[in-house]
GROMACS .gro file of C-alpha atoms in nm:
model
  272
    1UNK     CA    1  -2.050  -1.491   1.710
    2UNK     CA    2  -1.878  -1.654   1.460
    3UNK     CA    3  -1.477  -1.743   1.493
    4UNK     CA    4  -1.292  -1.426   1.349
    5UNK     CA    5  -0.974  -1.685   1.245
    6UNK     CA    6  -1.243  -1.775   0.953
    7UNK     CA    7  -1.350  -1.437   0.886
    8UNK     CA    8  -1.247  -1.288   0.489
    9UNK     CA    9  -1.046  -1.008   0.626
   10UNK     CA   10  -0.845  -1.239   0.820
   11UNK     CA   11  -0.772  -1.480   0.581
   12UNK     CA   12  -0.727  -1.191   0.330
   13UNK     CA   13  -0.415  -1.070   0.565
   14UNK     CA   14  -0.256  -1.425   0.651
   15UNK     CA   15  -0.253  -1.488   0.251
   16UNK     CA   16  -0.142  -1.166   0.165
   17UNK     CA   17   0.133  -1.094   0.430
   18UNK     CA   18   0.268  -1.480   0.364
   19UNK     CA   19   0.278  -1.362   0.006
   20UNK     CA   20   0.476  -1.032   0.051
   21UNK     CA   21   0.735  -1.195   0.285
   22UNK     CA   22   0.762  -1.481   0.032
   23UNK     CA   23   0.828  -1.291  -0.209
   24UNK     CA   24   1.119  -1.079  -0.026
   25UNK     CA   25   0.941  -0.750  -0.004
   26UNK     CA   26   0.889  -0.727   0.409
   27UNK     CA   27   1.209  -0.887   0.532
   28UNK     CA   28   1.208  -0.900   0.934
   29UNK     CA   29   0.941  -0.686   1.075
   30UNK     CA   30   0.947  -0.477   0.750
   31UNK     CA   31   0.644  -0.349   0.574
   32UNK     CA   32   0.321  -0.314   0.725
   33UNK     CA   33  -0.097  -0.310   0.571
   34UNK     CA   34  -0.406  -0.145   0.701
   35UNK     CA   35  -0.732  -0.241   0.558
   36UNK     CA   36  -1.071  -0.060   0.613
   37UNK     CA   37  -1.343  -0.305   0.700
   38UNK     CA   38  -1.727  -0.319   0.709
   39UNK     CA   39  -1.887  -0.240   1.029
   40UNK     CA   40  -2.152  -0.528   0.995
   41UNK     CA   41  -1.919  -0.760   0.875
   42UNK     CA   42  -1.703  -0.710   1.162
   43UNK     CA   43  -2.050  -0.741   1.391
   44UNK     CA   44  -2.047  -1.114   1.267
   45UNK     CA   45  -1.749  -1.185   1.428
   46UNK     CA   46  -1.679  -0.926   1.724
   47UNK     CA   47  -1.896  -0.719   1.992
   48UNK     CA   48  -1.773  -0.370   1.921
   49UNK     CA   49  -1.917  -0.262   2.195
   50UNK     CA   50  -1.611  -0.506   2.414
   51UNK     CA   51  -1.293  -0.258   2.371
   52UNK     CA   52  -1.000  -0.456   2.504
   53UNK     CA   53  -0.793  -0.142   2.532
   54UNK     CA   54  -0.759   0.221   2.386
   55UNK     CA   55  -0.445   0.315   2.201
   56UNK     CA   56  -0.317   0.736   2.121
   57UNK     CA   57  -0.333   0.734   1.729
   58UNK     CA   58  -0.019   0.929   1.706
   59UNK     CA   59  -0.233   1.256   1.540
   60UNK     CA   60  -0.608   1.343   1.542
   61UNK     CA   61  -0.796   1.100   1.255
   62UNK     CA   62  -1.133   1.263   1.287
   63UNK     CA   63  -1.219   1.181   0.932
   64UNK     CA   64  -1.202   0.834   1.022
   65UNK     CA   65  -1.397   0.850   1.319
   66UNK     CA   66  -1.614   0.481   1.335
   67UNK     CA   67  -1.423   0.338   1.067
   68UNK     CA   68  -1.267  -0.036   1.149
   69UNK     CA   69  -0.973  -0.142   1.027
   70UNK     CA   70  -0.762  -0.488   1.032
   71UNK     CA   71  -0.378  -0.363   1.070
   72UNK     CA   72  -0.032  -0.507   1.098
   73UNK     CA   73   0.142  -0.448   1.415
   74UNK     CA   74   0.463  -0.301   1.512
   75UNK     CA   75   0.781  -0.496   1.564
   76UNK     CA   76   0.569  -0.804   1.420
   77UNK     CA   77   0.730  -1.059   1.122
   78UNK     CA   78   0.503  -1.060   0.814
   79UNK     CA   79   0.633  -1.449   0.834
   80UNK     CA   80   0.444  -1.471   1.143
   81UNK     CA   81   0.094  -1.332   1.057
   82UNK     CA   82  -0.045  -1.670   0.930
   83UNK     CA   83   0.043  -1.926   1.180
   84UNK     CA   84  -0.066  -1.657   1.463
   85UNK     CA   85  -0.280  -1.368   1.395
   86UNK     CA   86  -0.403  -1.287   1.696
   87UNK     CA   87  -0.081  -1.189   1.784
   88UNK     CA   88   0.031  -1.010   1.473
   89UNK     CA   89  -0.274  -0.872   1.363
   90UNK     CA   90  -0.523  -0.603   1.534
   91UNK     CA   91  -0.866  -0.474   1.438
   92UNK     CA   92  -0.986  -0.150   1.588
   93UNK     CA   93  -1.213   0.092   1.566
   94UNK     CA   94  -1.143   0.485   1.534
   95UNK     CA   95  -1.281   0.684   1.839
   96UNK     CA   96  -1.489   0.978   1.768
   97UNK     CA   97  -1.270   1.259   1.905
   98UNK     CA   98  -1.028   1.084   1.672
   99UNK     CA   99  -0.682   1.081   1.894
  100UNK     CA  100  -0.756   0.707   1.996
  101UNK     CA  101  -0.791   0.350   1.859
  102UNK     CA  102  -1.035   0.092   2.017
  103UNK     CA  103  -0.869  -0.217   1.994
  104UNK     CA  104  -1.189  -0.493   1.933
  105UNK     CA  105  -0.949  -0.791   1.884
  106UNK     CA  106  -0.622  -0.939   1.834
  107UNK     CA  107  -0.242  -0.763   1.928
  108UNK     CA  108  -0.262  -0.997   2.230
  109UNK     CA  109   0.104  -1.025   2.364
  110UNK     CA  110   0.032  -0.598   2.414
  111UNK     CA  111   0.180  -0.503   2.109
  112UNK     CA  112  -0.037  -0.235   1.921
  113UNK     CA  113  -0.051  -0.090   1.569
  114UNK     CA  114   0.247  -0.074   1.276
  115UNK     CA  115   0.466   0.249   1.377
  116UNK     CA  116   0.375   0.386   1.036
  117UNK     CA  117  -0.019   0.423   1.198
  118UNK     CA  118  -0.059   0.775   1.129
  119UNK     CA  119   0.101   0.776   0.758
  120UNK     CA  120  -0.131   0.513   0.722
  121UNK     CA  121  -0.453   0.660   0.810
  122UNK     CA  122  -0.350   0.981   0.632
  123UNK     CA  123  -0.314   0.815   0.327
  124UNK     CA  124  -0.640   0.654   0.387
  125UNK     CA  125  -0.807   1.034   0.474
  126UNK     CA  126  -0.612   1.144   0.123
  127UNK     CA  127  -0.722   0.797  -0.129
  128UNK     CA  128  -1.094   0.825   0.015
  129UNK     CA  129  -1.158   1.238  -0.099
  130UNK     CA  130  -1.053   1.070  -0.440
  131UNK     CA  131  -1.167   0.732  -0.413
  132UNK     CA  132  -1.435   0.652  -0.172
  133UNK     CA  133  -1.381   0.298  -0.262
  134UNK     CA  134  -1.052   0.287  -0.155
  135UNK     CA  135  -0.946   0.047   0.121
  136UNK     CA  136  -0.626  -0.055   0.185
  137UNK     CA  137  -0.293   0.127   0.229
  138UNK     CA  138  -0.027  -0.116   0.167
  139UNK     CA  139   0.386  -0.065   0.272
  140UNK     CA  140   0.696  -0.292   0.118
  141UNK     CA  141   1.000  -0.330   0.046
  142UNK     CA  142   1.015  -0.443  -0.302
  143UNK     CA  143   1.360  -0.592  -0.378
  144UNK     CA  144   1.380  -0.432  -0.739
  145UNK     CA  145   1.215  -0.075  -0.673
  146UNK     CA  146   1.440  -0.031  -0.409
  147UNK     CA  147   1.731  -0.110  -0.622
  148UNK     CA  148   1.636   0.065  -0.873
  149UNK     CA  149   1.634   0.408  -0.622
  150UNK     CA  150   1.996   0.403  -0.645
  151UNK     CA  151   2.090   0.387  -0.979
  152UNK     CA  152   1.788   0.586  -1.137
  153UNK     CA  153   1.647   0.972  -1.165
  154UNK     CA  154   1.413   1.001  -0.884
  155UNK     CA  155   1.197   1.225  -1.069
  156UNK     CA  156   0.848   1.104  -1.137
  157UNK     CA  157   0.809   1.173  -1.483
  158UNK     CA  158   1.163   0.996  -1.582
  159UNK     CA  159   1.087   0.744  -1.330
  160UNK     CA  160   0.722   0.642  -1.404
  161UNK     CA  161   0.820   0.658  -1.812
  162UNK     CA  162   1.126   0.400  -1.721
  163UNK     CA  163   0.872   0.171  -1.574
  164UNK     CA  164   0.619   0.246  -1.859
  165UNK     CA  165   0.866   0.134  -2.087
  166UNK     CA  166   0.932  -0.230  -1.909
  167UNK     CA  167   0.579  -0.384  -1.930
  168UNK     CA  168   0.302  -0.359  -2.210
  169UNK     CA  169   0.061  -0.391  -1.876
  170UNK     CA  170   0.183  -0.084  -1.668
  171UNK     CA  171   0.059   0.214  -1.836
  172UNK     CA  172  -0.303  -0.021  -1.788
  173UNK     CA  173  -0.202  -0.086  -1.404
  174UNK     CA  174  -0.113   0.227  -1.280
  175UNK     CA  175  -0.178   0.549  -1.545
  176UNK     CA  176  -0.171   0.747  -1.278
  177UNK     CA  177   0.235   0.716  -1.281
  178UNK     CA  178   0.488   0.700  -0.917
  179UNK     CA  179   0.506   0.977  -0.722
  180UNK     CA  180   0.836   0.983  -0.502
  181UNK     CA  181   0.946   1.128  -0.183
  182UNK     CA  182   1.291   1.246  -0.139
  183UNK     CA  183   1.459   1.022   0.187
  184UNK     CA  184   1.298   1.115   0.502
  185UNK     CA  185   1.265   0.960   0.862
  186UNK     CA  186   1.018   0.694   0.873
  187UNK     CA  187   0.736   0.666   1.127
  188UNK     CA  188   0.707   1.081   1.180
  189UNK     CA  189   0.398   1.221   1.134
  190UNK     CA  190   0.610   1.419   0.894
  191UNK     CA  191   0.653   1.128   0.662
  192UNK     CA  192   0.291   1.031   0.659
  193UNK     CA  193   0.180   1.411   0.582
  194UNK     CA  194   0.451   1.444   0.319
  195UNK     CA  195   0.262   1.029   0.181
  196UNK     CA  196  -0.045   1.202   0.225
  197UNK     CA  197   0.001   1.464  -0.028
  198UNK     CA  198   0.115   1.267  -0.273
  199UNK     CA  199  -0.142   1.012  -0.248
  200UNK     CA  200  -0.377   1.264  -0.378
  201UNK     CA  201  -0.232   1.217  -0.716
  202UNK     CA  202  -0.089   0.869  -0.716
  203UNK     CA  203  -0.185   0.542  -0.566
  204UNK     CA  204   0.169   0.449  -0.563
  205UNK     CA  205   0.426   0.671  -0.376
  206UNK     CA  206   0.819   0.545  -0.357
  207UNK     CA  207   0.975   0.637   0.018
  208UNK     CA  208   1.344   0.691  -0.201
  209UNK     CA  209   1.608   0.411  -0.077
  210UNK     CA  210   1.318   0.292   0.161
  211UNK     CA  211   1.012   0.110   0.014
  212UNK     CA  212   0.686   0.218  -0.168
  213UNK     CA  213   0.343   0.292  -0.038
  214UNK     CA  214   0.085   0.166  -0.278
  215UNK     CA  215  -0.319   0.226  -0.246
  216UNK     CA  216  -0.629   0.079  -0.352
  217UNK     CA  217  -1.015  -0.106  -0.347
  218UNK     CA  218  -0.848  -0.414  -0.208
  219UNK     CA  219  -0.591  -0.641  -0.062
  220UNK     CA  220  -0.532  -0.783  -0.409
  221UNK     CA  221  -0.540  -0.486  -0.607
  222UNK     CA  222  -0.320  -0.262  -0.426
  223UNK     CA  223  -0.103  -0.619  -0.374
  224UNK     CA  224  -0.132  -0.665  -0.790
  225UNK     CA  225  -0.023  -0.281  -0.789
  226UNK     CA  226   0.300  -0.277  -0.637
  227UNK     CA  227   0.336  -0.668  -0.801
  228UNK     CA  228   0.370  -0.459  -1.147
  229UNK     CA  229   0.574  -0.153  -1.025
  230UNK     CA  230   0.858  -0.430  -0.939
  231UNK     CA  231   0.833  -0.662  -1.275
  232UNK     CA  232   0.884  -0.311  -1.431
  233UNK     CA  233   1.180  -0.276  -1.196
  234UNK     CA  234   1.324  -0.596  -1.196
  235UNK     CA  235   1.308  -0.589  -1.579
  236UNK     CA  236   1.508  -0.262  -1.605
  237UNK     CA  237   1.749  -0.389  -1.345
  238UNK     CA  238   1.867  -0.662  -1.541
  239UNK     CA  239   1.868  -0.454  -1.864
  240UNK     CA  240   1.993  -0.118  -1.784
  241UNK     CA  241   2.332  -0.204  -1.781
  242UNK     CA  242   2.301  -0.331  -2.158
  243UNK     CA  243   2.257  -0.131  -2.476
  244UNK     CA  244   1.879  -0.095  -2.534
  245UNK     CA  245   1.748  -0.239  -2.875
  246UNK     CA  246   1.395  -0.229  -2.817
  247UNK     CA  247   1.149  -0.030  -2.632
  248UNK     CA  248   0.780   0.079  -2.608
  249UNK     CA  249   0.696   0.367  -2.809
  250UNK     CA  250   0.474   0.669  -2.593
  251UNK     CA  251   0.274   0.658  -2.928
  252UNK     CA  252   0.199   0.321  -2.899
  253UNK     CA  253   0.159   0.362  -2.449
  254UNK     CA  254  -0.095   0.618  -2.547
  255UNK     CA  255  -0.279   0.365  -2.806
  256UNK     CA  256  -0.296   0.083  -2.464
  257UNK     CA  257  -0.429   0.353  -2.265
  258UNK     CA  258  -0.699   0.442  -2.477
  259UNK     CA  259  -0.761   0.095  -2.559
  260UNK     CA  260  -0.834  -0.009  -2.214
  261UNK     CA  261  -1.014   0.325  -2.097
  262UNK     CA  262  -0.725   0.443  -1.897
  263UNK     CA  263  -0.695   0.841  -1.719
  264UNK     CA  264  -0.314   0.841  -1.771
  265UNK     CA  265  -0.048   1.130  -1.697
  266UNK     CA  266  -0.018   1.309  -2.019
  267UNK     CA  267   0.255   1.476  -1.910
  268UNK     CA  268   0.479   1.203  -1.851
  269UNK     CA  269   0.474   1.100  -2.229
  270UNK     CA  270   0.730   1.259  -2.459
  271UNK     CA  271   0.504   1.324  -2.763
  272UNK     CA  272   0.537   1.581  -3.013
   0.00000   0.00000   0.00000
């Protein structure tokens, strides 16, 4: 077997967590990732027949039954995740009756998975009937966004045109727009169904005066995601308070999205 500390996946996570907390977005043990891996890839580096212990998922996964996934771990410091992964970090396997997680490797002090498990692996369920590609389900903080919650419409039209309207990119990065959840209690099964829905329109879903959700093929993409959604709301953070001289045009949004071969939401342009 090879060493797992050398694997992709792992590496992926230390680099990507060590950017997020860098960047202020997963303060303490705030934030959390789960990434869907390849069974033979993950035969290179662990016997998956060798389950170290078997953990309650929280809510019956069945659709996920024999899928592996690397995932952050509850009460654990994104800061932490590079200089000891085997601590921070777990990979598992989903059981086939679905209510339990095979843990193959890593969460070695006996911590298990994020508390945010099941809104996680709903969200995966949700992405994959509209992406099979999709991979990763990514949760943050962003410093911006979350500012931006309090001073802003949290309706997704007005709040996906705002951030339309701060970056020539965005319309490009996600044309699918934010959805939004009103404020609800975090790591509920509630939460994650509520995540769930939405994430069968939108690959990014704001958690209002909490953090975002954000979905895609990849640690970098879904990380390169919810990168843009806070440019766009750092940029209207240190602009809204002053009179507005310039702006995109929805004529000229629409002329990017066709440019670039974009599905975008229609309906949250104000054309005539």
């Amino acid at each position: 077997m090879k060493d797992i500390l050398t694997s992709r996946f792992v590496e992926e996570m230390r680099r990507t967590t060590a950017n997020m907390y860098r960047l202020g977005w997963d303060e303490r043990n705030g934030g959390n990732i789960s990434y869907m891996l390849d069974e033979n890839e993950v035969k290179e580096y662990l016997d998956v027949k060798k389950t170290i212990r078997e953990i309650p998922t929280g809510f019956n996964a069945l659709p996920l039954a024999g899928k592996y996934f690397i995932v952050t771990g509850t009460g654990k410091y994104f800061k932490n995740v590079d200089v000891d992964p085997e601590t921070n970090l777990g990979v598992l396997r989903i059981a086939s009756d679905g209510e339990t997680a095979q843990l193959l490797w890593g969460f070695k002090d006996g911590g298990k998975f994020t508390s945010e498990f099941p809104a996680h692996m709903m969200s995966h369920i949700a992405r994959l009937k509209v992406n099979p590609e999709n991979r990763v389900v990514m949760h943050s903080h962003p410093t911006n966004l979350l500012a931006m919650n309090f001073v802003h419409e949290l309706d997704e039209k007005k709040l996906t045109h705002t951030l339309w309207e701060m970056c020539t990119e965005c319309i490009v990065v996600f044309p699918d727009g934010v959805g939004v959840l009103p404020w609800m209690l975090c790591g509920t099964n509630s939460i994650g169904e509520a995540t769930a829905e939405k994430m069968k329109e939108f690959r990014v879903v704001v958690w209002a005066l909490h953090g975002v959700y954000g979905a895609g093929r990849s640690l970098d993409e879904t990380f390169g995601l919810i990168e843009t959604v806070e440019k766009a709301a750092q940029i209207y953070m240190l602009t809204a308070h002053l009179p507005r001289l310039n702006t995109i045009k929805d004529e000229d949004m629409v002329k990017l999205a066709e440019l670039f071969k974009v599905e975008y939401r229609k309906d949250f342009l104000n054309l005539n």
